[in-house]
Short mmCIF file of C-alpha atoms and ligand atoms in Angstrom, two decimals:
data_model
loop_
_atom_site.label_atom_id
_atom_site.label_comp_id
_atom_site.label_asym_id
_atom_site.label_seq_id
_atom_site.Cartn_x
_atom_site.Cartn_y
_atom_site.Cartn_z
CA UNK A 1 135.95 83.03 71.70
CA UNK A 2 134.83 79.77 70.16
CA UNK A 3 136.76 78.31 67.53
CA UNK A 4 134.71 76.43 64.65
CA UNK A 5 136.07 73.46 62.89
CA UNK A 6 137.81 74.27 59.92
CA UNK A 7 135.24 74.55 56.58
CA UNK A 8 136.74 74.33 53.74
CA UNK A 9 135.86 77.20 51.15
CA UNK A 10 136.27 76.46 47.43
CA UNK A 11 138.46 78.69 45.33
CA UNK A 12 135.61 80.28 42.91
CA UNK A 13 133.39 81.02 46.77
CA UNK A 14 136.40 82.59 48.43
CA UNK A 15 136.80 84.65 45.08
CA UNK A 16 132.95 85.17 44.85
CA UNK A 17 132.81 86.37 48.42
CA UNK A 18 135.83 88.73 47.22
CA UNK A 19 133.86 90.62 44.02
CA UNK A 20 130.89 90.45 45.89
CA UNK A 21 133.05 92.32 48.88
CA UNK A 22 134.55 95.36 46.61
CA UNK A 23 131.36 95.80 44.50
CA UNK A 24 129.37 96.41 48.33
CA UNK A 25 132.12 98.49 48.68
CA UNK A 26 131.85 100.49 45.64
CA UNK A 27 128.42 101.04 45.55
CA UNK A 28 128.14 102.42 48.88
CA UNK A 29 130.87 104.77 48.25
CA UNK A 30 128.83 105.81 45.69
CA UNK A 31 125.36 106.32 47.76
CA UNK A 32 127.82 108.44 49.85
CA UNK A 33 128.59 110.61 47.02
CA UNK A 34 124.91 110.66 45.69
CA UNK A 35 124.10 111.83 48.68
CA UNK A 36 126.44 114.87 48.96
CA UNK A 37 124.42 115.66 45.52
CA UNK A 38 121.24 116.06 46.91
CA UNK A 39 120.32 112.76 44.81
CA UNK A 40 119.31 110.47 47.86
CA UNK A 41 117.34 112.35 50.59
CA UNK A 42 116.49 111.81 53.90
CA UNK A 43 119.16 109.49 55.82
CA UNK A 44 121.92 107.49 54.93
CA UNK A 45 124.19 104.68 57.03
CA UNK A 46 126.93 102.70 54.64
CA UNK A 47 128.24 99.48 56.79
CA UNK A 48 131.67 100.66 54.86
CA UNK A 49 134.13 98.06 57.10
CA UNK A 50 131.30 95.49 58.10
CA UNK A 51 130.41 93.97 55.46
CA UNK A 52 131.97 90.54 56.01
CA UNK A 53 129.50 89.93 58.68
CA UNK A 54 126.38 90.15 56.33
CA UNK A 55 128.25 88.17 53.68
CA UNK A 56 129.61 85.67 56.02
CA UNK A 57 126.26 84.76 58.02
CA UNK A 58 123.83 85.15 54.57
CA UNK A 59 126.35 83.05 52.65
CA UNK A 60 126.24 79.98 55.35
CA UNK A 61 122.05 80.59 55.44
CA UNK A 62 119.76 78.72 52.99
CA UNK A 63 118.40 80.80 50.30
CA UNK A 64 114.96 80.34 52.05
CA UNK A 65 116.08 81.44 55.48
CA UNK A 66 114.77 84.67 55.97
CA UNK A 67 116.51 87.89 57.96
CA UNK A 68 115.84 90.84 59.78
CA UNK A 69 118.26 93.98 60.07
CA UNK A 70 118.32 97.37 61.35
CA UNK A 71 118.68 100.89 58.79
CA UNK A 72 122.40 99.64 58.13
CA UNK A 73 121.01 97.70 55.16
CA UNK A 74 122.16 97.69 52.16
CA UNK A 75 125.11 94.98 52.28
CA UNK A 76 122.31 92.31 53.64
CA UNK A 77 120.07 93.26 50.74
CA UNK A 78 122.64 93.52 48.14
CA UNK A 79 123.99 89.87 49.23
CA UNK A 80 120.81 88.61 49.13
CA UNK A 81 120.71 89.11 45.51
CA UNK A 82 118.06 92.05 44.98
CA UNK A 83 119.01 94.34 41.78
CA UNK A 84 121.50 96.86 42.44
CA UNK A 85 119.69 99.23 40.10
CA UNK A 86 116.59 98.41 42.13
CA UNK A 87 118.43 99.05 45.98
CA UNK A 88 119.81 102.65 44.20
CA UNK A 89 116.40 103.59 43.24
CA UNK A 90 114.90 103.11 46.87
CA UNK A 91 117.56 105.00 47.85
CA UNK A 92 117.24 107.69 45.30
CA UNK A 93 113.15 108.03 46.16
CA UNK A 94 112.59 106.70 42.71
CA UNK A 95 109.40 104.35 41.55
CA UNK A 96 111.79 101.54 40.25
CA UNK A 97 112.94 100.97 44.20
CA UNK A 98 112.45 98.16 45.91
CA UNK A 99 109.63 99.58 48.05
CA UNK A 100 108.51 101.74 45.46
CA UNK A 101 110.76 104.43 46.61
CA UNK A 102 108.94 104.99 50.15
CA UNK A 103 111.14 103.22 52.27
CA UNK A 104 114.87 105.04 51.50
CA UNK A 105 117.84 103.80 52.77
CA UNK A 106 116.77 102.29 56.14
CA UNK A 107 113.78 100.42 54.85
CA UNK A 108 114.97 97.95 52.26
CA UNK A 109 112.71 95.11 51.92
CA UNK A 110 112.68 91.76 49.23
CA UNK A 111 110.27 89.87 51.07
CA UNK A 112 110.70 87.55 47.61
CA UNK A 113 113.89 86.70 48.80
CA UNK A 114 113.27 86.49 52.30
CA UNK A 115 114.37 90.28 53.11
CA UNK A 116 111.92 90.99 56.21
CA UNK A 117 113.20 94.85 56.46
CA UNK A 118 115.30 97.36 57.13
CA UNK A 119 114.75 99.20 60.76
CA UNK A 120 115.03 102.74 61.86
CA UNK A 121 113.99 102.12 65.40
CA UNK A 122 116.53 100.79 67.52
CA UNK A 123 115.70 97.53 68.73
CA UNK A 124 112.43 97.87 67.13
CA UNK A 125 113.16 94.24 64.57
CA UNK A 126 114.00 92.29 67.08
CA UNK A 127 110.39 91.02 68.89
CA UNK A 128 109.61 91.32 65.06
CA UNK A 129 112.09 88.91 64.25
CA UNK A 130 111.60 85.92 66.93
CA UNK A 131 108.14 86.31 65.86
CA UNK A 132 109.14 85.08 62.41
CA UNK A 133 111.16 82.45 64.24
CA UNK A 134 108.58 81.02 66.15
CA UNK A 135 105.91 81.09 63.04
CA UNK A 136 108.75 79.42 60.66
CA UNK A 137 108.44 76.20 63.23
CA UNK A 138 104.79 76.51 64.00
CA UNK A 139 104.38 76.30 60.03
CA UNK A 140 106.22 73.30 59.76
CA UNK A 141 109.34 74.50 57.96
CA UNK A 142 113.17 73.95 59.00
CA UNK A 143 113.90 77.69 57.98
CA UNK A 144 115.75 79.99 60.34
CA UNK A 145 115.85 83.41 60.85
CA UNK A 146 118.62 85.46 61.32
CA UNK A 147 117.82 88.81 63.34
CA UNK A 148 120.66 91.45 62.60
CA UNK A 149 121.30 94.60 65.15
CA UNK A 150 124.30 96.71 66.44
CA UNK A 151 125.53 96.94 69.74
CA UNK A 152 123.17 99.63 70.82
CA UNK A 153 120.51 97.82 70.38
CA UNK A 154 121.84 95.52 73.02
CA UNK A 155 120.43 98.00 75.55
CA UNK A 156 117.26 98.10 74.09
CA UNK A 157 114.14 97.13 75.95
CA UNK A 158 112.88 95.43 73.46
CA UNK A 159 115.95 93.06 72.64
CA UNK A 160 115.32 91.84 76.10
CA UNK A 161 111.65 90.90 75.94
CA UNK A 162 112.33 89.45 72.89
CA UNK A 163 115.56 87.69 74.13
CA UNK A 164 113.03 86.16 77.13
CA UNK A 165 110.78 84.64 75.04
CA UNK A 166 113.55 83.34 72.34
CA UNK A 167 114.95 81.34 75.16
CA UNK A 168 111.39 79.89 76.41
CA UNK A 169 110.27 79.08 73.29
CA UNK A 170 113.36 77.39 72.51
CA UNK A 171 113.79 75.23 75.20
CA UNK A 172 110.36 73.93 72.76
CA UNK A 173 112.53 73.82 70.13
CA UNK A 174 110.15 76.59 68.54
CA UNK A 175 112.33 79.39 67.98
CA UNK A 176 115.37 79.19 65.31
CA UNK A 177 116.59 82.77 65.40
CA UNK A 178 120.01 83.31 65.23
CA UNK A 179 120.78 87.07 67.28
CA UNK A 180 123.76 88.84 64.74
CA UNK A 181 125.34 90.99 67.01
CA UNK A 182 127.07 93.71 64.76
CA UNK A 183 129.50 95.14 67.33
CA UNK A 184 130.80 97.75 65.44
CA UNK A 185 131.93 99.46 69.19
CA UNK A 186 130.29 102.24 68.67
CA UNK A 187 126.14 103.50 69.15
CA UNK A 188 125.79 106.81 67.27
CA UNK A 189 128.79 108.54 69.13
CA UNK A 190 129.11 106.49 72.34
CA UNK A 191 131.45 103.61 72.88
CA UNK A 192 129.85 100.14 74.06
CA UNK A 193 132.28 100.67 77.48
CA UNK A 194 130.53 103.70 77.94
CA UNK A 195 127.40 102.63 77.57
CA UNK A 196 127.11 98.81 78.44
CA UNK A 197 127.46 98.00 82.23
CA UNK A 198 128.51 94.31 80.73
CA UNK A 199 131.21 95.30 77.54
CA UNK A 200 131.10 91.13 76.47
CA UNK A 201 128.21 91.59 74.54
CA UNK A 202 127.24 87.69 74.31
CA UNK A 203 127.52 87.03 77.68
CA UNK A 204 124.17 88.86 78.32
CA UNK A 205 122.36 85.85 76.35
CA UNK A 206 123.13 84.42 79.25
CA UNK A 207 120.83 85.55 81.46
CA UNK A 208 117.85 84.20 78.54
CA UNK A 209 119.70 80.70 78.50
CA UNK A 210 120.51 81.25 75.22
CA UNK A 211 124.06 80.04 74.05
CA UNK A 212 126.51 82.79 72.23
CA UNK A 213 129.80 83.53 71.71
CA UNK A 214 132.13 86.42 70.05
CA UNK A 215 133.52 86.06 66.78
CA UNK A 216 136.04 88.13 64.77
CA UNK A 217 134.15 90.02 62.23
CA UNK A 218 136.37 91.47 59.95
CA UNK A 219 137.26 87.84 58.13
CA UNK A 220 134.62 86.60 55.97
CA UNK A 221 135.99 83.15 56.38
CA UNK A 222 135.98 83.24 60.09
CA UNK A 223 132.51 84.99 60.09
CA UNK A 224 131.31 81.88 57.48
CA UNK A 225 132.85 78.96 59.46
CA UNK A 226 130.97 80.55 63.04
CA UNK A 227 127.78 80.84 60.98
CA UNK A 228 127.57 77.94 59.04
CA UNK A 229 128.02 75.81 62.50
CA UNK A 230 125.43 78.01 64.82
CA UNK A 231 122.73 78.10 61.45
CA UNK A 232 123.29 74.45 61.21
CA UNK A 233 122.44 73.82 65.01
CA UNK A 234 119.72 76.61 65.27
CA UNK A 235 118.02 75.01 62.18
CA UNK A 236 118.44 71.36 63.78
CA UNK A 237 117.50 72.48 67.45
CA UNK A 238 115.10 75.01 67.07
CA UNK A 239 116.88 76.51 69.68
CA UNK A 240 118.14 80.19 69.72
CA UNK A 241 121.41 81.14 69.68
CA UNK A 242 124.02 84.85 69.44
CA UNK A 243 126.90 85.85 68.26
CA UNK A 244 128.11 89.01 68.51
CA UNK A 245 130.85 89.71 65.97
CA UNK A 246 133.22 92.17 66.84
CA UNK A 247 133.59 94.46 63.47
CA UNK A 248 134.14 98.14 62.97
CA UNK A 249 132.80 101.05 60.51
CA UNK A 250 135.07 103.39 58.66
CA UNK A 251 132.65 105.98 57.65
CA UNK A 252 130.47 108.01 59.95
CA UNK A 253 127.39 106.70 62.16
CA UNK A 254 125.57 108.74 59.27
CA UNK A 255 125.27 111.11 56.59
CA UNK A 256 125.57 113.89 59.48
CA UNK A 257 128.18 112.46 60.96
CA UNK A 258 130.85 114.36 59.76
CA UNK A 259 133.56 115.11 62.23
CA UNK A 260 133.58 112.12 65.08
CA UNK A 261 134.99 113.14 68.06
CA UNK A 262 134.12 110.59 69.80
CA UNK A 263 137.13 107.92 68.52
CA UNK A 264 140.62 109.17 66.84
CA UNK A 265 142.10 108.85 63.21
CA UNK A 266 144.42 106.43 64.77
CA UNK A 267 142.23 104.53 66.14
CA UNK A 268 140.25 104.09 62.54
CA UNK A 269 143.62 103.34 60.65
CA UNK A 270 144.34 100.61 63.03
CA UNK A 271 141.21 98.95 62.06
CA UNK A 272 141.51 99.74 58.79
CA UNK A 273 144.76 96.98 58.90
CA UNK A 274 141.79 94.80 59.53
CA UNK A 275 139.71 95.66 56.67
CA UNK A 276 137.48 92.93 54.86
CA UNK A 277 138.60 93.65 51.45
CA UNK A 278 142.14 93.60 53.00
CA UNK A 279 142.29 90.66 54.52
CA UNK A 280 140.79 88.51 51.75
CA UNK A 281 143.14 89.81 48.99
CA UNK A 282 145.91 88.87 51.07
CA UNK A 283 144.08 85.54 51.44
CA UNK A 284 143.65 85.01 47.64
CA UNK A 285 147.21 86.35 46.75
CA UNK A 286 148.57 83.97 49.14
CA UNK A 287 146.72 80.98 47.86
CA UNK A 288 148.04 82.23 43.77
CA UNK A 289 144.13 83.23 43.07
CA UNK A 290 144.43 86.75 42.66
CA UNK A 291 147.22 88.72 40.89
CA UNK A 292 146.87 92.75 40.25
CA UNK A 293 145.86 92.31 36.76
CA UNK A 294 142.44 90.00 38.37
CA UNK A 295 142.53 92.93 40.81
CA UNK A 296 141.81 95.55 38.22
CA UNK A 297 139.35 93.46 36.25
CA UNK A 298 137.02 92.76 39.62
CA UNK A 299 137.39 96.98 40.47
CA UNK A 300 136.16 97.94 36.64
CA UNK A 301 133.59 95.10 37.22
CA UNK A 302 132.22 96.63 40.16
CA UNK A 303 131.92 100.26 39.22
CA UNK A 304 130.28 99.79 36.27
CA UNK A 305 127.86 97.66 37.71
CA UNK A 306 127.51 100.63 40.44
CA UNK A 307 127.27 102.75 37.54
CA UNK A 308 124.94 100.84 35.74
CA UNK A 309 122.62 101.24 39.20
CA UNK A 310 122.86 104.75 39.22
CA UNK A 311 122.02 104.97 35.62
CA UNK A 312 118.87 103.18 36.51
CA UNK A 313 117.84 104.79 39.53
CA UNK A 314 118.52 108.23 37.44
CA UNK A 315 116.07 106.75 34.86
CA UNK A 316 113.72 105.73 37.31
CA UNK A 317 110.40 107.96 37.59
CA UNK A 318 109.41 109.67 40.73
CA UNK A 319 106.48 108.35 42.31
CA UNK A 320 103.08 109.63 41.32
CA UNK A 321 101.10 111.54 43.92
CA UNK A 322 98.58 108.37 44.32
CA UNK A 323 101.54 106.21 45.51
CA UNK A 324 101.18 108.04 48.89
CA UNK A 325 97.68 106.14 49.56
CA UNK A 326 98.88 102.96 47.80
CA UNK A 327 100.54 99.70 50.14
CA UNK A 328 99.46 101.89 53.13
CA UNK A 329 97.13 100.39 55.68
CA UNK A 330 93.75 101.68 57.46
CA UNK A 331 92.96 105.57 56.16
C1 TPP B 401 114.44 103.64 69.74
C2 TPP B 401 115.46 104.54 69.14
N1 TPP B 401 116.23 105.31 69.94
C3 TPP B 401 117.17 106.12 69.40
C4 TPP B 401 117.34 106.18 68.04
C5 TPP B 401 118.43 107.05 67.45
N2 TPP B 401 119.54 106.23 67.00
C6 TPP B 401 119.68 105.92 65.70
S1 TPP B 401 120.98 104.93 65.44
C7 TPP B 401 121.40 104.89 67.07
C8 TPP B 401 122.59 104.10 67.55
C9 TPP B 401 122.45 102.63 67.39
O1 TPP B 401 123.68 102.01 67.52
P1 TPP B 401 123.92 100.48 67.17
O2 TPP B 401 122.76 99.68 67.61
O3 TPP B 401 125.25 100.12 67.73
O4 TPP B 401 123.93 100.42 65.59
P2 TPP B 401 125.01 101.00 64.54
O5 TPP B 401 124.47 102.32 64.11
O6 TPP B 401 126.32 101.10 65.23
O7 TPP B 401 124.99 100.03 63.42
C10 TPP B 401 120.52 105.66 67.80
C11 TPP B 401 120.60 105.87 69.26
C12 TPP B 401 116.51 105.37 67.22
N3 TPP B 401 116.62 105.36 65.91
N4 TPP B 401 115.59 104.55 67.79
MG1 MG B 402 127.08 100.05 66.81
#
């Protein structure tokens, strides 16, 4: 691992980063329970433990640097500052979502605020993604684009064509992506050792000359001081560049995945000494910025503002009939 110079975070971010933390927290919780109720169909994947790498790497972006992810999306979109209210209602089916309620929970999308997508195809974002790269330069623009996938998608076919051409195009200068490697060490129920012939993730850029390296990505401040440097040099250079963040997710893969026998309880408490929330509480107590009593206030904060979502999404009409032939192409 690289180690970035020190940044130094002001007080009101680090607390910031620290609401914005427990209310992600709260409100998937709360799509998990909707979802035991029959109120959001179809699938459902909460990045419950890995959210400091979406708030970390959007938080050093500009606010015009746009972003790709797979279906674990609603931390990226929630960061990025679309209406709660409007993310439940996707997920809920509802009119009032942010695609109208036909995406669901793995196709969030605020192109507005530069929110290219939510995947369900493994891999599938990524070509997408240094596409958007290549046409931010070709346009003119200093923007970057930061491309979000898990570990699985490392052994996709299409991460590797697209890798190929990042790294040609960016010897140009013509491709600012930044690969966000969300090494959360596990594909649906397989471990990356069991199912990457090279474990080191970011080591593989290699072979596209494209430079990487590993970060921890369970501390927002670590994940921020890695991004801010490799968005700063991407947007300066043109040039690609990875990082594969080494997090971890406390819930299931999915909604189905109920009883995991693929890792051990253990094994999820130890991480859970490493959990986001965790480790910037202890931060903020340290530094005398957070006391219980500030505790409470940000946790009744956050659930009613999960509450006020649901309340919205509730209230939110199901789509008329007509919406199925409406923002569809060809027919
Ligand atoms: C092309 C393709 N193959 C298989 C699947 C089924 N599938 C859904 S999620 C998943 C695992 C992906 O793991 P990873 O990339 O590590 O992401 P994570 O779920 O851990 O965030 C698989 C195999 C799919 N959606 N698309
Ligand atoms: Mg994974």
């Amino acid at each position: 691992m690289q180690h970035a110079q020190p940044v130094t975070v002001p007080a009101e971010t680090l607390l910031e980063w620290y609401r914005t933390l427990v209310f992600c927290r709260r409100f998937e919780e709360q799509t998990e329970r909707s979802f035991r109720r029959g109120k959001i169909g179809g699938y459902l994947h909460v990045a419950i433990g890995q959210e400091a790498v979406p708030l970390g790497f959007l938080s050093a972006a500009r606010a015009d640097d746009v972003f790709f992810v797979s279906y674990r999306d609603h931390v990226h979109t929630l960061v990025r500052g679309t209406d709660p209210g409007a993310v439940m209602a996707e997920l809920y089916g509802k009119l009032g979502g942010t695609c109208k309620g036909k995406g669901g929970s793995m196709h969030l999308f605020d192109v507005s605020r530069g929110n290219y997508g939510g995947y369900g195809i493994v891999g599938g974002h990524i070509p997408l993604a240094v596409g958007a790269a290549y046409a931010l330069r070709y346009q003119g623009t200093d923007r970057v684009c930061l491309c979000f996938f898990g570990d699985g998608a490392m052994n996709s076919g299409a991460l590797h064509e697209a890798a190929n051409l990042a790294g040609l195009w960016g010897r140009e200068g013509l491709c600012p992506v930044v690969f966000v490697v969300e090494n959360n060490q596990y594909g649906m129920g397989t471990s990356v050792e069991r199912a990457s012939a090279v474990a080191e993730l970011a080591r593989r850029f290699d072979a596209y000359d494209i430079p990487n390296e590993r970060c921890d990505g369970m501390d927002v401040v670590v994940v921020y001081e890695v991004a801010r440097r490799v968005v700063d040099q991407v947007r300066r250079t043109g040039r690609p560049y990875a990082v594969e963040t080494i997090t971890y997710r406390f819930s299931g893969h999915g909604a189905a995945d109920l009883f995991q026998p693929y890792r051990t309880k253990e094994e999820v408490e130890r991480w859970r000494q490493r959990d986001p929330i965790l480790l910037l509480e202890r931060r903020l107590r340290q530094e005398g910025l957070l006391d219980d009593a500030r505790v409470r206030e940000v946790e009744a904060w956050a659930e009613q503002r999960v509450q006020e979502a649901v309340a919205f999404a509730e209230a939110s009409p199901e789509p008329p009939p007509e919406e199925l032939y409406r923002d569809v192409y060809g027919g």
